[in-house]
Structures are given as structure tokens and as C-alpha cells.
Coordinates of C-alpha atoms in Angstrom, one line a residue:
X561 CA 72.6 104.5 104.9
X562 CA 71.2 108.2 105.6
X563 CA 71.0 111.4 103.8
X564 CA 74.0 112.9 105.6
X565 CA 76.6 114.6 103.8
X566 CA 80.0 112.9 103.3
X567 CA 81.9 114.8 106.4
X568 CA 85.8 115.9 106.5
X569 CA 86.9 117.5 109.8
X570 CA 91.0 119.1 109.5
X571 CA 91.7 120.0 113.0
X572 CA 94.7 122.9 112.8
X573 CA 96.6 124.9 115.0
X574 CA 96.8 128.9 113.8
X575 CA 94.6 130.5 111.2
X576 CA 96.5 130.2 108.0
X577 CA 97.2 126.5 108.7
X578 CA 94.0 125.2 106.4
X579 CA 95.6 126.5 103.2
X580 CA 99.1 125.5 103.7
X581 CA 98.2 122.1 104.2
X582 CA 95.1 120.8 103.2
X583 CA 93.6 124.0 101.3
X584 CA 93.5 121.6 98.4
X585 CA 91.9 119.2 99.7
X586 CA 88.9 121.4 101.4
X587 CA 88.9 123.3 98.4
X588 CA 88.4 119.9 96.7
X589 CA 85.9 117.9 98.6
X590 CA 83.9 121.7 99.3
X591 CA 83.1 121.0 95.1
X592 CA 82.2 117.7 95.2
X593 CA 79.7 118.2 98.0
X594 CA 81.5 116.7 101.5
X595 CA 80.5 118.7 104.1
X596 CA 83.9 120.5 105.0
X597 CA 84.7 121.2 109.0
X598 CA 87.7 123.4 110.0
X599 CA 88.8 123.6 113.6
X600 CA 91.2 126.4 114.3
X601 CA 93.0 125.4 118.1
X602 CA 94.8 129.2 118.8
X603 CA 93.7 132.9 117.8
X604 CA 97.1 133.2 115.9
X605 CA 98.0 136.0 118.6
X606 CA 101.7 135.1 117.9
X607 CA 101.8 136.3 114.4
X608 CA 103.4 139.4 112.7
X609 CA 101.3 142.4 113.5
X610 CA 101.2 145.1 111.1
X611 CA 103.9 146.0 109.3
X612 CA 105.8 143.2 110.1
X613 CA 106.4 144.1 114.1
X614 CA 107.2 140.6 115.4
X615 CA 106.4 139.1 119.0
X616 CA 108.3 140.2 121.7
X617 CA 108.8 143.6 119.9
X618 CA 107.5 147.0 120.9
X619 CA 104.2 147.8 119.6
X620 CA 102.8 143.7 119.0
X621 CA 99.9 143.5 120.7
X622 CA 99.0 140.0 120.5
X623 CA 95.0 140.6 120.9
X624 CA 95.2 143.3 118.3
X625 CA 96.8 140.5 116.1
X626 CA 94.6 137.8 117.2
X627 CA 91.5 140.0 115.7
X628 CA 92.9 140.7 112.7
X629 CA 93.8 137.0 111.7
X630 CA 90.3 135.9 112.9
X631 CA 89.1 137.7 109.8
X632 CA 92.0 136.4 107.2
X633 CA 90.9 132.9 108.6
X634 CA 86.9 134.1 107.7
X635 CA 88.2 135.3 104.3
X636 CA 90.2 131.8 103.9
X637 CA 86.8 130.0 104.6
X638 CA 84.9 131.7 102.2
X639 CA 87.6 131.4 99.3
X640 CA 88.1 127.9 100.2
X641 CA 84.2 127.0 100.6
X642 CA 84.7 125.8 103.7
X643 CA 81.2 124.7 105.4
X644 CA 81.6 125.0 108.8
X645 CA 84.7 127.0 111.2
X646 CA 84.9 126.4 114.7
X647 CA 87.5 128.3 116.5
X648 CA 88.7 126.9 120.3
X649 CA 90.5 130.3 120.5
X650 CA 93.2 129.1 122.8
X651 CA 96.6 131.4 123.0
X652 CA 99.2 131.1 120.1
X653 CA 101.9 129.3 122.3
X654 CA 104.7 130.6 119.4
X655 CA 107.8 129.0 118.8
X656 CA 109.3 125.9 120.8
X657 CA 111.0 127.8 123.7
X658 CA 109.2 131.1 123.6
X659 CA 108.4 132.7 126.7
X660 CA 104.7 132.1 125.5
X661 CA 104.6 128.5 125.4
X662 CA 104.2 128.9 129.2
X663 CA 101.6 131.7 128.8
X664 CA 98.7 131.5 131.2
X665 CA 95.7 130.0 129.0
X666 CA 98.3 129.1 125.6
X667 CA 97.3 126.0 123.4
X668 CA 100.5 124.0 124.7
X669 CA 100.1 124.9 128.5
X670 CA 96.4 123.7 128.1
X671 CA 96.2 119.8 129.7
X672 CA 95.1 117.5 126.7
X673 CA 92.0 116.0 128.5
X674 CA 90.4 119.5 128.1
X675 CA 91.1 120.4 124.6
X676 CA 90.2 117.0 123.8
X677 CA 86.9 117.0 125.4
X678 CA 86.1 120.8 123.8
X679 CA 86.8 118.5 120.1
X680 CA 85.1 115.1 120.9
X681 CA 81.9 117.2 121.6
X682 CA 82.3 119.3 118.0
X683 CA 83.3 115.6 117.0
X684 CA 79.8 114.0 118.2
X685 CA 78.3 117.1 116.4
X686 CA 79.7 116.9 113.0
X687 CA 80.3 113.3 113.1
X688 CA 83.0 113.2 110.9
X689 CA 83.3 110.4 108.1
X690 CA 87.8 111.9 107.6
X691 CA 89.5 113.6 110.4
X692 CA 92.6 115.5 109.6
X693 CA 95.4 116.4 111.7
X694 CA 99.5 117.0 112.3
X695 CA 101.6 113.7 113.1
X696 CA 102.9 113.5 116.8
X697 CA 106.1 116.0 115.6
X698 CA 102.9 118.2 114.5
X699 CA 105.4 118.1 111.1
X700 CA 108.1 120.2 112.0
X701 CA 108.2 120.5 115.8
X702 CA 105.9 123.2 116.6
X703 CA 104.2 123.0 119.8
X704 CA 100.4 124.1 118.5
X705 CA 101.0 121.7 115.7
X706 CA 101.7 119.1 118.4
X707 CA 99.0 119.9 120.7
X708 CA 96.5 120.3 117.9
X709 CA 97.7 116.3 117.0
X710 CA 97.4 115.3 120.7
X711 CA 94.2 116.7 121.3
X712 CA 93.2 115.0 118.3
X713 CA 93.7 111.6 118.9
X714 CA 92.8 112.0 122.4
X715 CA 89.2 113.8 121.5
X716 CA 88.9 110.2 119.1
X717 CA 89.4 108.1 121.9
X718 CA 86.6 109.7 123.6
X719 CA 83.9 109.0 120.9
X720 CA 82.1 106.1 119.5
X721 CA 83.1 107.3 116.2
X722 CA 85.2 105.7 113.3
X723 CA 86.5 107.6 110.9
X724 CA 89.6 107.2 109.0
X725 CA 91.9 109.3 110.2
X726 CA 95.1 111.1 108.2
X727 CA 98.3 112.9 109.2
X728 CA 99.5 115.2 106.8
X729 CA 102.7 114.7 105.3
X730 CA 105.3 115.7 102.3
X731 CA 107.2 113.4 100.5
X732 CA 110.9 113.5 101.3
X733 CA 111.5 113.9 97.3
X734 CA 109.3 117.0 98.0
X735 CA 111.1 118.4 100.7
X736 CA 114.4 118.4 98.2
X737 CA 112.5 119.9 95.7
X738 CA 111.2 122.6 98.2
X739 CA 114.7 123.7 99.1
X740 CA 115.5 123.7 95.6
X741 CA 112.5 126.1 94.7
X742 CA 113.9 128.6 97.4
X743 CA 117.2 128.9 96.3
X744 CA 115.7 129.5 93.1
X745 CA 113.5 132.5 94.5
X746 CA 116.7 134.0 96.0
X747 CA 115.7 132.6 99.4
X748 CA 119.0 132.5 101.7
X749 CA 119.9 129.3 103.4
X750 CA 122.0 129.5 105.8
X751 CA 124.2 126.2 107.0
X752 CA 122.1 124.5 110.0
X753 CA 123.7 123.4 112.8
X754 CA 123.8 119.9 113.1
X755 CA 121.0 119.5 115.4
X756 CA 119.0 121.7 113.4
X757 CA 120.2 119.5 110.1
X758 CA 119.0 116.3 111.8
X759 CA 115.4 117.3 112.4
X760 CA 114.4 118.8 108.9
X761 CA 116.2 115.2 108.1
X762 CA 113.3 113.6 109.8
X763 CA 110.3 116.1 108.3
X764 CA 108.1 114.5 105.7
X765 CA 108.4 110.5 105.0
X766 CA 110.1 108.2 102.2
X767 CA 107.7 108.5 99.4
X768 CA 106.8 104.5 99.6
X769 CA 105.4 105.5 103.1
X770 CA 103.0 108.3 102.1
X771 CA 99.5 105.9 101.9
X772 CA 97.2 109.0 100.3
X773 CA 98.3 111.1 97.0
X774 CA 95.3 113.4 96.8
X775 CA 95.1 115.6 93.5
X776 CA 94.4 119.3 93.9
X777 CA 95.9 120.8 90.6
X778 CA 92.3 121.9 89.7
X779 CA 91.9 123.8 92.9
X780 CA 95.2 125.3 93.5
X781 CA 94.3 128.7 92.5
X782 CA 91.8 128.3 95.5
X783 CA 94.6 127.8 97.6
X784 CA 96.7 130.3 96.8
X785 CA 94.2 133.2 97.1
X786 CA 93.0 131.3 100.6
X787 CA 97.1 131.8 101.8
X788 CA 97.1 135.4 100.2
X789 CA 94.3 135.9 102.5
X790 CA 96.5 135.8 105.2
X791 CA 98.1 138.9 104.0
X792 CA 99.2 139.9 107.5
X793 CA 101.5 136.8 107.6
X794 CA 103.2 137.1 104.1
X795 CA 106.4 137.7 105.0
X796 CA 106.4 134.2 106.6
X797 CA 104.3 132.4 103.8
X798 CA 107.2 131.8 101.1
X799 CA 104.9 130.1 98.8
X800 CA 103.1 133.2 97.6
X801 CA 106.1 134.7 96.3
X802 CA 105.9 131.7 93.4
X803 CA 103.2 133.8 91.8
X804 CA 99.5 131.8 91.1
X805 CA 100.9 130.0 88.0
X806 CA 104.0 128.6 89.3
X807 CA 102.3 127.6 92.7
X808 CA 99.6 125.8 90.6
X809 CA 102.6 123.8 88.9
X810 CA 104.3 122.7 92.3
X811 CA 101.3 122.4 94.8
X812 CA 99.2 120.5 93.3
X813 CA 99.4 117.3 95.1
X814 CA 98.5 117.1 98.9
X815 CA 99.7 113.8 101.1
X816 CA 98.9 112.1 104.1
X817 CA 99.6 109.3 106.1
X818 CA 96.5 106.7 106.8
X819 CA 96.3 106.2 110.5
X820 CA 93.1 104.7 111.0
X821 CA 90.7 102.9 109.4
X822 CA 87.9 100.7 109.2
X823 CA 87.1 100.8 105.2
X824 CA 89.8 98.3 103.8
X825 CA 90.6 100.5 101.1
X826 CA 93.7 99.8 99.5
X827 CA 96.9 101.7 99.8
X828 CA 98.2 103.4 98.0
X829 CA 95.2 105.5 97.3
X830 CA 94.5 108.9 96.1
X831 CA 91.0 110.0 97.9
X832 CA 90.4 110.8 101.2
X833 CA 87.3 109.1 101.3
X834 CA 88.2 106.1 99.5
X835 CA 86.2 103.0 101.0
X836 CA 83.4 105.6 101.8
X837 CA 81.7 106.1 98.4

């Protein structure tokens, strides 16, 4: 045994990604004195600019953008006590099929061997006891989401290192309840087309699947404010148009799937670090 801290490494794609899926959880294990690593893959240079202007649009100037989401993500840190950020600062690849997913130096046109190796070093450094990342679909098919998970996996491969290793997740009884809450804000939702349909069929997992059940309720407030922090992307963040109060009734849980590990801990469980302390 040593005198280093407890370790969680979440390894995300775009700044805003840390609150919308584990903010609780960093928010969490920040209070209870696990060091807390986030690794942000892409500057975010595909996001809304100001006042909305969209990529592709006159006027978006994706460095512009870039800057000004690389301090949201510094105001996110700070709100969610986040110990240490380390930004690879590859190029937001945007949506499946953009012209920008082709980009010279985008996170999806990057080969995986070199991502990977830029992570297993920060890996070696940090020496993470949790690792957190997307599954292989990076959740619902975005191309960051999926690089971030294969650069991931690949970057353990190249380490000594054993540390349990999550995917995040939402229980398919949440995803109903999600489209319930929109319709409830007012949020149109339009018929998919049957391709479309099929693949938010396939987002989340059967609730008996989810391994890990983690309990934020305490620390939603911190992930609220760390989303609302984001403010240049809040036309895309639904969740903050809930209001604190209602947010803190609905996100309160965080779930993941147990990939790897070397603890025995029994599933289901509802810590991160369970087997570790």
C-alpha cells in the first residue's frame, strides 16, 4: 500500500462532455478525496459560436469557438473540483458525415496508435486506480465519442496498468423516461425514420445489464451549474431547461457498464471504486 490518492481518470471527447455524463460522479469522488483526472480529446471547434451561428454557417470560426469552450471546460473544472485537466486538443470531427470528419488533424481522422500512445503516457502519469470512457458506439454514434472509446482501450493495452475500467451507460427505462421529460418541456419529436428509430433502439442497455448504479443526488446541483457553464452550447444542452430543482430530481443517478476488472467486487454495485477501498 502507498500514500497515493484513490485515482479516477474519465477520458471524453468535447468540452461539456464531463458534466453530461459523469459530472456526478467527479463532482462525487472530488469530495471524498479521489484524485479526479479529466481528459478532453477535441477543442470543441465544432460547437455553436456565438449567438447560435452553427458550423458550416457564415461567420463560425471554428478556432474562435475552440477558445471560447476551452474556458467553459476550465469553468466546468473548477465547479466540478476537478483535480487535474489534460486537453489532447485534437479537431472537433462534428457529426457522423460532416465534411469535418475528414478534416486534416480531426480526432476521427487521427490513426488510434497515436492518440493512444499521447493517453497511455498521461495513463503511466496519473496511474489511474478507474478509467472512464464511451462504449464502442461512443453511446449514440458520434465519431469523437468513438474515437475517444478506441483510443482508450487501445492506450490500456499499452500499459502495465489494471484498473477497472467503466463505459457509461443509461438504463433503457431511462431513455423512456427521457423522451417523456421532453415532451413534457414542449420539446418537438419529430417521427424518425426507421433507420434512425432502430439506433436510439439500441442506446443505453436493459436495466439488468447496467453493473454500476452510482448515487450523485447530493451533487447534482454541481452538475448542473458545471453544464450551465457551457453556456455557449445551451441551445443543445436540453437538460438545463429543467431548472436546478427538477434536474436534481431526475439526474441523480449515473451508470456504467464494468468492463474490466481485477477486484472481484460484486455486481451489481453502486461505487466506482468498489473492491478498491
Amino acid at each position: 500500500m502507498t500514500n497515493r490518492p484513490l485515482t479516477l481518470m474519465a477520458v471524453h471527447a468535447h468540452p461539456d462532455d464531463e458534466a453530461t455524463g459523469t459530472g456526478g460522479v467527479l463532482a462525487r469522488y472530488a469530495a471524498e478525496g479521489v484524485r479526479t483526472v479529466l481528459v478532453t480529446c477535441t477543442d470543441g471547434g465544432c460547437g455553436d459560436g456565438p449567438g447560435g451561428v452553427k458550423p458550416g454557417d457564415p461567420g463560425h470560426d471554428p478556432a474562435a469557438v475552440a477558445l471560447m469552450r476551452r474556458q467553459e471546460l476550465k469553468e466546468s473544472r473548477e465547479i466540478l473540483k476537478i483535480s487535474d485537466l489534460e486537453t489532447l486538443d485534437y479537431a472537433d470531427s462534428g457529426m457522423m458525415g460532416w465534411p469535418s470528419n475528414d478534416a486534416p488533424g480531426s480526432f476521427w481522422r487521427t490513426p488510434v496508435e497515436e492518440g493512444a500512445a499521447r493517453l497511455a503516457e498521461l495513463m503511466r502519469h496519473y496511474r489511474p486506480d478507474v478509467v472512464v470512457t464511451y462504449d464502442e458506439n461512443g453511446f449514440y454514434g458520434h465519431p469523437d465519442h468513438i474515437q475517444a472509446h478506441r483510443i482508450t482501450m487501445a492506450a490500456l493495452e499499452m500499459t502495465e496498468l489494471t484498473p477497472k475500467v467503466y463505459w457509461t451507460t443509461m438504463p433503457r427505462s431511462g431513455m423512456q423516461r427521457f423522451g417523456e421529460i421532453m415532451r413534457e418541456f414542449g420539446e418537438e419529436m419529430p417521427e424518425p425514420d426507421p433507420a434512425e428509430a432502430a439506433a436510439m433502439a439500441e442506446i443505453g442497455l436493459p436495466d439488468d445489464e447496467i453493473t454500476t448504479w452510482v448515487d450523485t443526488t447530493a451533487f447534482s446541483g454541481q452538475k448542473f451549474d458545471a453544464l450551465a457553464a457551457h453556456a455557449s452550447q445551451g441551445e443543445n444542452i436540453f437538460f438545463l431547461r429543467m431548472g436546478k430543482e427538477r434536474f436534481g430530481e431526475l439526474m441523480g443517478m449515473e451508470t456504467f457498464v464494468r468492463v474490466r476488472d481485477t477486484t472481484g467486487a460484486a455486481v451489481p454495485e453502486n461505487d466506482l471504486f468498489a473492491g478498491l477501498r
